[in-house]
Amino acid sequence: MDLLPAETSRIAQKHGFRSLKLVHVSMDDVLGEKPVGVDYGRLDNGLYYYVRSNSKPRMRAALALAVKVGSVLEEEDERGVAHIVEHLAFCATEKYTNHDIVKFLESIGAEFGACQNASTSADETIYELLVPVDKPELLSHAISVLAEFSSEVRVSAKDLEKERGAVLEEYRGSRNANGRMQDSHWVLMMEGSRYAERLPIGLEKVIRTVSSETVKQFYRKWYHLHHMAVVAVGDFSDTQSVVELIKTHFGQKFSPYDPPNIPYFPVPSHDEPRFSYFVESEAAGSAVMISCKMPVGELKTVKDYRDSLAEAMFHCALNQRFFKISRRKDPPYFSCSSAADVLVRPMKAYIITSTCKEKGTVEALESILMEVARVRLHGFSDREISTVRALMVSEIESAYLERDQMQSTSLRDEYLQHFLHNEPVVGIEYEAQLQKTILPQISAAEVSKYAGNFRTSSSCVIKTVEPRATSTVDDLRTAVMKVNSLEEQRNISLWDEQNIPDEIFSTKPDPGDTLQQHEFSSIGVTELLLSNGMRVCYKCTDFLDDQVLFTGFAYGGLSELSESEYFSCSMGSTIAGEIGIFGHRPSVLMDLLAGKRAEVGTKVGAYMRTFSGDCSPSDLETALQLVYQLFTTDVVPGEEVKIVMQMAEEAIHAQERDPYTAFTNRVRELNYGNSYFFRPIRISDLRKVDPQRACEYFNNCFKDPSTFTVVIVGNIDPAVSRPLILQYLGGIPKPPEPILHFNRDDLKGLPFTFPASIIREVVRSPMVEAQCSVQLSFPVELKNETMIEEIHFVGFLSKLLETKIMQVLRFEHGQIYSVGVSVFLGGNKPSRTGDVRGDISINFSCDPDLSSVLVDLVLDEIARLQQEGTSDEDVSTILEIEQRAHENGLQENYYWLDRILRSYQSRVYAGDVGASFEIQDEGRIKVRESLRPSIAQLALQRIIPFPCRKQYSVVILMPRTSRLQLLKSFIPSLPNNSCKDAKILASIAGVVFLALTLWRYSRSTGKS
């Protein structure tokens, strides 16, 4: 790998965009129907193909099979079948059986998982693969898999029964609060159309009972090559050989019947708005959704493209206003955003979504409608449109500069849109020229006219969501009529614009000096020690021409605080962020940064304080100015504190309504103890927060530059960036006395202990619809002397466990949709001595009635792996998955940033980051080379308790039995005597009510 910077300077590249010639076009000019930059064609059997060579990531190919078949084509007894077909494709085909496709994908390092490989919507089904192509046979094999999906999916009764449980679990997972809210809004939006009754997940009854013959008939009827396209984008030496592979695997397939006509299902318009007041007891908060439907427009000419740009500018400008309103004193909502989206084949919608305080939906609705009406009456200002134009130019400039570094998956998705939705593909070069030509010509008046599409008389659907009923549909209607009346009377004032300074700050700091410089050539990094004590390490890369990433960290965080100070100080980042941590309020900073790609954020954790940034190389100065402002700004609490505390209180109430809160709280309490650090914040804790102390603590967290190490990775030119580093990082004043200056070995550790015995608990929460979640955890203790290798073993073993448990619970028993294995070692202080403790947790959701049985199956499988070991094939699979992820990471700035940071934070770091990096790398290689079934078996015995049933915790979330169900459970089988039944029922009801009342009383008194 070339660790040296590319020869082409960033400035020359920047000038390359700015000197890009404008195009002379007529609005009637037609955008080409044939996609640019790709081998595009159609086989004799009707299949379309798109093939393009692209080298990012190296030696990888992004493949897809798109099918213009979705749930809208299902008959009543088939509701959910399109999605079932998608599942069965990975289960078995004529060539591959018993999930052999999944095994193949994992064996070559192409992971299989929930929502990773396929999706079904109302109008289409898409199968996706990301596969290595460093071996010639792999690409051919992967294309043959897509060919099997197109016409050879095996739909047997046995296959269906095996996969039915996984589909049911996916269905059950969608029946949470968000799923119910989304489904109800969809039905309201699509009312009067077939789409309203054809949600892709289908009906539970159909999923449980549909026959394999019905599924097979749907597959044979609709899966026709005339309605399909295969896309291949990857690191190919030549595209023609890939086209030949497609012809080899697809060319001989011919359907025995003519392609079926894909019906067009219109969505009717309506003049009167539709209202819905949705009460959802598990809702995360109160919300407002406004949708205005319209037909999908064509994108064929330059004028159509110009209109799409103006429409995008409208939503961007409107969102800027919404953000500024949300940052006012006593705002009507916490957040609000507007967007346009194509929802189904014949229809798109303008959609505004907003979150607000409880009992605040009517106020939020009125404010949103008022702002759109204000735009209709007065329009956007020239300054607002200038700001939006700068943002859009910045985006297209970034895309143009990285035109040769686009991810293959992004290009694949572009060609999928061309096939499925007829979106033109004109090439980034021409699109950049078009935008550079057109954007300056689009006026504020032209943008403002799109507010006309947001009228409540334009097929409008208004929906509010609240956890408890506090208003009515009539209240919503009244709000609409009020705004309409004010608009008719032109009684809505102009937008009140803020004064925005020209620069982030007026006087630049004096630059610091470089006291020391070290080159670590083995990893291509340079380290500087600045005169204020800050250590800066940078690595020049050429992975992305328009990306620079950086993170600064210092030891010492929330673990140093007493319980009395913890709650105030833990709110410091939130309160300070709302006030403005860079010397300006967030709403002002948004305009100041318009047209610049520079973001900086902060985090205060248990043992560290960090700031992180992402910017364009040309905006590195701006990003570093923000860091300087972070260290030199003293945040003082003001009126913003009220809204922060209100949002925090709403969030706590939302957690209390969430059935999963009691579950996650109990997991934390069991596995980590009842320390205030792990305990969720409560309303009573919130009342103790001192905003003044919160801001003081935050200010001190980012005050002393001598405590920070900063790592910068990306397309930087040292000749340009080093003077900026010296000025804005080196120029940060060092305080006369150290502030929050900690030795990593002396930090206070968090108090947590894993239970010493076996714990199996069921947590019951009230639920609207039954959900069940399982977490099985094992303690982990890694010895200090073998820490480097052991951490890599933990990574490999967690992947092995995930793969094997998936095979057992889903592929053998068909009872789950997905499983996750996670490792927690974050509770340990970053001392260079002592062992590291944590846990490995296995998470899955399932049928509540089967949860305990599935837990035992998992324990059986882990016990088998500990006692008998795993297979060579399993070891080879996890090694391949890790290697492919490593190879992909080596081509990404984020990966290098993380590895260099970990090298500084490693226990073996002793002042030489290059040596620390190499030791960690050697540890990884050593583990890879040693990993065999016997070694994996010994590692499983060593890292988690052996035998595994000796020590673990299991927490299962189950639905709480309702009072009615509880009442029924008390009722014995009695003769059919209504009078006697009534008396018995009444007496039992009285006993149960008293018991429940006393139980509630005992709980409340226990808390007081």
PDB file of N, CA, C and O in Angstrom, residues 123 185-186 188-191 193 195 264-270 274 291-297 340-351 421 458-459 461:
ATOM      1  N   ASP A 123     -43.229  -2.151  -4.734  1.00  0.00           N
ATOM      2  CA  ASP A 123     -43.104  -2.238  -6.195  1.00  0.00           C
ATOM      3  C   ASP A 123     -41.922  -3.056  -6.682  1.00  0.00           C
ATOM      4  O   ASP A 123     -41.833  -3.318  -7.883  1.00  0.00           O
ATOM      5  N   HIS A 185     -49.883   5.354   9.151  1.00  0.00           N
ATOM      6  CA  HIS A 185     -49.723   6.523   8.284  1.00  0.00           C
ATOM      7  C   HIS A 185     -49.740   6.108   6.820  1.00  0.00           C
ATOM      8  O   HIS A 185     -50.316   6.793   5.968  1.00  0.00           O
ATOM      9  N   TRP A 186     -49.100   4.981   6.532  1.00  0.00           N
ATOM     10  CA  TRP A 186     -49.092   4.462   5.157  1.00  0.00           C
ATOM     11  C   TRP A 186     -50.516   4.187   4.677  1.00  0.00           C
ATOM     12  O   TRP A 186     -50.903   4.576   3.571  1.00  0.00           O
ATOM     13  N   LEU A 188     -53.280   5.458   5.741  1.00  0.00           N
ATOM     14  CA  LEU A 188     -53.994   6.723   5.577  1.00  0.00           C
ATOM     15  C   LEU A 188     -53.561   7.424   4.300  1.00  0.00           C
ATOM     16  O   LEU A 188     -54.393   7.973   3.560  1.00  0.00           O
ATOM     17  N   MET A 189     -52.278   7.406   4.005  1.00  0.00           N
ATOM     18  CA  MET A 189     -51.760   8.044   2.783  1.00  0.00           C
ATOM     19  C   MET A 189     -52.299   7.372   1.534  1.00  0.00           C
ATOM     20  O   MET A 189     -52.656   8.030   0.555  1.00  0.00           O
ATOM     21  N   MET A 190     -52.353   6.046   1.553  1.00  0.00           N
ATOM     22  CA  MET A 190     -52.703   5.287   0.355  1.00  0.00           C
ATOM     23  C   MET A 190     -54.192   4.943   0.282  1.00  0.00           C
ATOM     24  O   MET A 190     -54.602   4.182  -0.591  1.00  0.00           O
ATOM     25  N   GLU A 191     -54.982   5.477   1.165  1.00  0.00           N
ATOM     26  CA  GLU A 191     -56.414   5.163   1.219  1.00  0.00           C
ATOM     27  C   GLU A 191     -57.064   5.282  -0.163  1.00  0.00           C
ATOM     28  O   GLU A 191     -56.871   6.255  -0.880  1.00  0.00           O
ATOM     29  N   SER A 193     -56.412   3.163  -2.539  1.00  0.00           N
ATOM     30  CA  SER A 193     -55.509   2.509  -3.492  1.00  0.00           C
ATOM     31  C   SER A 193     -55.179   1.109  -3.003  1.00  0.00           C
ATOM     32  O   SER A 193     -55.243   0.813  -1.812  1.00  0.00           O
ATOM     33  N   TYR A 195     -52.330  -0.041  -2.756  1.00  0.00           N
ATOM     34  CA  TYR A 195     -51.133   0.049  -1.912  1.00  0.00           C
ATOM     35  C   TYR A 195     -51.487   0.070  -0.426  1.00  0.00           C
ATOM     36  O   TYR A 195     -50.705  -0.378   0.409  1.00  0.00           O
ATOM     37  N   TYR A 264     -50.751  -1.079 -13.223  1.00  0.00           N
ATOM     38  CA  TYR A 264     -50.527   0.252 -12.653  1.00  0.00           C
ATOM     39  C   TYR A 264     -51.651   0.528 -11.674  1.00  0.00           C
ATOM     40  O   TYR A 264     -52.824   0.482 -12.032  1.00  0.00           O
ATOM     41  N   PHE A 265     -51.296   0.762 -10.432  1.00  0.00           N
ATOM     42  CA  PHE A 265     -52.299   0.991  -9.393  1.00  0.00           C
ATOM     43  C   PHE A 265     -52.252   2.457  -8.960  1.00  0.00           C
ATOM     44  O   PHE A 265     -51.325   2.860  -8.238  1.00  0.00           O
ATOM     45  N   PRO A 266     -53.181   3.265  -9.400  1.00  0.00           N
ATOM     46  CA  PRO A 266     -53.144   4.693  -9.061  1.00  0.00           C
ATOM     47  C   PRO A 266     -53.462   4.934  -7.594  1.00  0.00           C
ATOM     48  O   PRO A 266     -54.117   4.133  -6.926  1.00  0.00           O
ATOM     49  N   VAL A 267     -52.981   6.064  -7.101  1.00  0.00           N
ATOM     50  CA  VAL A 267     -53.312   6.528  -5.755  1.00  0.00           C
ATOM     51  C   VAL A 267     -54.197   7.758  -5.933  1.00  0.00           C
ATOM     52  O   VAL A 267     -53.743   8.772  -6.445  1.00  0.00           O
ATOM     53  N   PRO A 268     -55.470   7.692  -5.554  1.00  0.00           N
ATOM     54  CA  PRO A 268     -56.386   8.811  -5.818  1.00  0.00           C
ATOM     55  C   PRO A 268     -56.012  10.066  -5.043  1.00  0.00           C
ATOM     56  O   PRO A 268     -55.531  10.005  -3.909  1.00  0.00           O
ATOM     57  N   SER A 269     -56.232  11.205  -5.688  1.00  0.00           N
ATOM     58  CA  SER A 269     -56.012  12.490  -5.019  1.00  0.00           C
ATOM     59  C   SER A 269     -57.271  12.875  -4.251  1.00  0.00           C
ATOM     60  O   SER A 269     -58.339  12.282  -4.423  1.00  0.00           O
ATOM     61  N   HIS A 270     -57.158  13.898  -3.396  1.00  0.00           N
ATOM     62  CA  HIS A 270     -58.321  14.366  -2.641  1.00  0.00           C
ATOM     63  C   HIS A 270     -58.111  15.833  -2.287  1.00  0.00           C
ATOM     64  O   HIS A 270     -56.987  16.268  -1.989  1.00  0.00           O
ATOM     65  N   ARG A 274     -56.931  14.824   5.009  1.00  0.00           N
ATOM     66  CA  ARG A 274     -57.276  13.707   5.877  1.00  0.00           C
ATOM     67  C   ARG A 274     -56.542  13.887   7.200  1.00  0.00           C
ATOM     68  O   ARG A 274     -55.365  14.257   7.223  1.00  0.00           O
ATOM     69  N   SER A 291     -48.126  15.257   5.066  1.00  0.00           N
ATOM     70  CA  SER A 291     -47.736  14.723   3.759  1.00  0.00           C
ATOM     71  C   SER A 291     -48.672  15.264   2.691  1.00  0.00           C
ATOM     72  O   SER A 291     -49.896  15.247   2.884  1.00  0.00           O
ATOM     73  N   CYS A 292     -48.098  15.742   1.613  1.00  0.00           N
ATOM     74  CA  CYS A 292     -48.886  16.192   0.464  1.00  0.00           C
ATOM     75  C   CYS A 292     -48.472  15.376  -0.744  1.00  0.00           C
ATOM     76  O   CYS A 292     -47.310  15.390  -1.158  1.00  0.00           O
ATOM     77  N   LYS A 293     -49.429  14.639  -1.301  1.00  0.00           N
ATOM     78  CA  LYS A 293     -49.143  13.693  -2.374  1.00  0.00           C
ATOM     79  C   LYS A 293     -49.263  14.365  -3.737  1.00  0.00           C
ATOM     80  O   LYS A 293     -50.041  15.300  -3.921  1.00  0.00           O
ATOM     81  N   MET A 294     -48.510  13.826  -4.688  1.00  0.00           N
ATOM     82  CA  MET A 294     -48.568  14.325  -6.062  1.00  0.00           C
ATOM     83  C   MET A 294     -48.041  13.242  -6.987  1.00  0.00           C
ATOM     84  O   MET A 294     -47.304  12.354  -6.547  1.00  0.00           O
ATOM     85  N   PRO A 295     -48.409  13.279  -8.264  1.00  0.00           N
ATOM     86  CA  PRO A 295     -47.893  12.275  -9.197  1.00  0.00           C
ATOM     87  C   PRO A 295     -46.373  12.388  -9.337  1.00  0.00           C
ATOM     88  O   PRO A 295     -45.802  13.475  -9.210  1.00  0.00           O
ATOM     89  N   VAL A 296     -45.737  11.268  -9.619  1.00  0.00           N
ATOM     90  CA  VAL A 296     -44.294  11.279  -9.874  1.00  0.00           C
ATOM     91  C   VAL A 296     -44.051  11.959 -11.210  1.00  0.00           C
ATOM     92  O   VAL A 296     -44.622  11.580 -12.233  1.00  0.00           O
ATOM     93  N   GLY A 297     -43.224  12.981 -11.214  1.00  0.00           N
ATOM     94  CA  GLY A 297     -42.917  13.696 -12.451  1.00  0.00           C
ATOM     95  C   GLY A 297     -41.803  13.018 -13.225  1.00  0.00           C
ATOM     96  O   GLY A 297     -41.033  12.214 -12.684  1.00  0.00           O
ATOM     97  N   ALA A 340     -38.779  15.499   0.007  1.00  0.00           N
ATOM     98  CA  ALA A 340     -39.613  14.911  -1.039  1.00  0.00           C
ATOM     99  C   ALA A 340     -39.150  13.485  -1.255  1.00  0.00           C
ATOM    100  O   ALA A 340     -37.951  13.203  -1.246  1.00  0.00           O
ATOM    101  N   ASP A 341     -40.100  12.576  -1.436  1.00  0.00           N
ATOM    102  CA  ASP A 341     -39.727  11.172  -1.578  1.00  0.00           C
ATOM    103  C   ASP A 341     -40.733  10.466  -2.477  1.00  0.00           C
ATOM    104  O   ASP A 341     -41.943  10.702  -2.372  1.00  0.00           O
ATOM    105  N   VAL A 342     -40.222   9.628  -3.371  1.00  0.00           N
ATOM    106  CA  VAL A 342     -41.089   8.780  -4.190  1.00  0.00           C
ATOM    107  C   VAL A 342     -41.456   7.574  -3.336  1.00  0.00           C
ATOM    108  O   VAL A 342     -40.611   6.750  -2.998  1.00  0.00           O
ATOM    109  N   LEU A 343     -42.735   7.471  -2.972  1.00  0.00           N
ATOM    110  CA  LEU A 343     -43.172   6.420  -2.063  1.00  0.00           C
ATOM    111  C   LEU A 343     -43.547   5.144  -2.795  1.00  0.00           C
ATOM    112  O   LEU A 343     -43.219   4.045  -2.353  1.00  0.00           O
ATOM    113  N   VAL A 344     -44.279   5.292  -3.888  1.00  0.00           N
ATOM    114  CA  VAL A 344     -44.662   4.141  -4.710  1.00  0.00           C
ATOM    115  C   VAL A 344     -44.564   4.559  -6.176  1.00  0.00           C
ATOM    116  O   VAL A 344     -44.382   5.738  -6.496  1.00  0.00           O
ATOM    117  N   ARG A 345     -44.696   3.594  -7.040  1.00  0.00           N
ATOM    118  CA  ARG A 345     -44.476   3.819  -8.468  1.00  0.00           C
ATOM    119  C   ARG A 345     -45.214   5.046  -9.023  1.00  0.00           C
ATOM    120  O   ARG A 345     -44.617   5.848  -9.740  1.00  0.00           O
ATOM    121  N   PRO A 346     -46.496   5.260  -8.699  1.00  0.00           N
ATOM    122  CA  PRO A 346     -47.183   6.401  -9.314  1.00  0.00           C
ATOM    123  C   PRO A 346     -47.152   7.691  -8.491  1.00  0.00           C
ATOM    124  O   PRO A 346     -47.677   8.700  -8.956  1.00  0.00           O
ATOM    125  N   MET A 347     -46.555   7.675  -7.285  1.00  0.00           N
ATOM    126  CA  MET A 347     -46.777   8.802  -6.386  1.00  0.00           C
ATOM    127  C   MET A 347     -45.531   9.179  -5.603  1.00  0.00           C
ATOM    128  O   MET A 347     -44.779   8.311  -5.152  1.00  0.00           O
ATOM    129  N   LYS A 348     -45.336  10.484  -5.467  1.00  0.00           N
ATOM    130  CA  LYS A 348     -44.337  10.982  -4.531  1.00  0.00           C
ATOM    131  C   LYS A 348     -45.046  11.907  -3.552  1.00  0.00           C
ATOM    132  O   LYS A 348     -46.225  12.245  -3.727  1.00  0.00           O
ATOM    133  N   ALA A 349     -44.343  12.313  -2.531  1.00  0.00           N
ATOM    134  CA  ALA A 349     -44.960  13.163  -1.513  1.00  0.00           C
ATOM    135  C   ALA A 349     -43.938  14.118  -0.935  1.00  0.00           C
ATOM    136  O   ALA A 349     -42.740  13.808  -0.862  1.00  0.00           O
ATOM    137  N   TYR A 350     -44.426  15.301  -0.582  1.00  0.00           N
ATOM    138  CA  TYR A 350     -43.675  16.205   0.278  1.00  0.00           C
ATOM    139  C   TYR A 350     -44.062  15.827   1.707  1.00  0.00           C
ATOM    140  O   TYR A 350     -45.250  15.782   2.043  1.00  0.00           O
ATOM    141  N   ILE A 351     -43.065  15.587   2.527  1.00  0.00           N
ATOM    142  CA  ILE A 351     -43.328  15.093   3.881  1.00  0.00           C
ATOM    143  C   ILE A 351     -42.590  15.955   4.901  1.00  0.00           C
ATOM    144  O   ILE A 351     -41.379  16.155   4.785  1.00  0.00           O
ATOM    145  N   HIS A 421     -36.739   3.174 -11.722  1.00  0.00           N
ATOM    146  CA  HIS A 421     -37.507   4.426 -11.701  1.00  0.00           C
ATOM    147  C   HIS A 421     -37.178   5.360 -12.851  1.00  0.00           C
ATOM    148  O   HIS A 421     -37.581   6.529 -12.831  1.00  0.00           O
ATOM    149  N   SER A 458     -54.122  20.024  -1.183  1.00  0.00           N
ATOM    150  CA  SER A 458     -53.419  19.260  -2.217  1.00  0.00           C
ATOM    151  C   SER A 458     -53.132  17.851  -1.733  1.00  0.00           C
ATOM    152  O   SER A 458     -51.986  17.510  -1.398  1.00  0.00           O
ATOM    153  N   SER A 459     -54.186  17.021  -1.690  1.00  0.00           N
ATOM    154  CA  SER A 459     -54.038  15.621  -1.263  1.00  0.00           C
ATOM    155  C   SER A 459     -53.205  15.530   0.004  1.00  0.00           C
ATOM    156  O   SER A 459     -52.230  14.770   0.089  1.00  0.00           O
ATOM    157  N   VAL A 461     -52.350  14.841   3.978  1.00  0.00           N
ATOM    158  CA  VAL A 461     -52.635  13.937   5.093  1.00  0.00           C
ATOM    159  C   VAL A 461     -51.913  14.485   6.317  1.00  0.00           C
ATOM    160  O   VAL A 461     -50.695  14.693   6.289  1.00  0.00           O
TER     161      VAL A 461
END
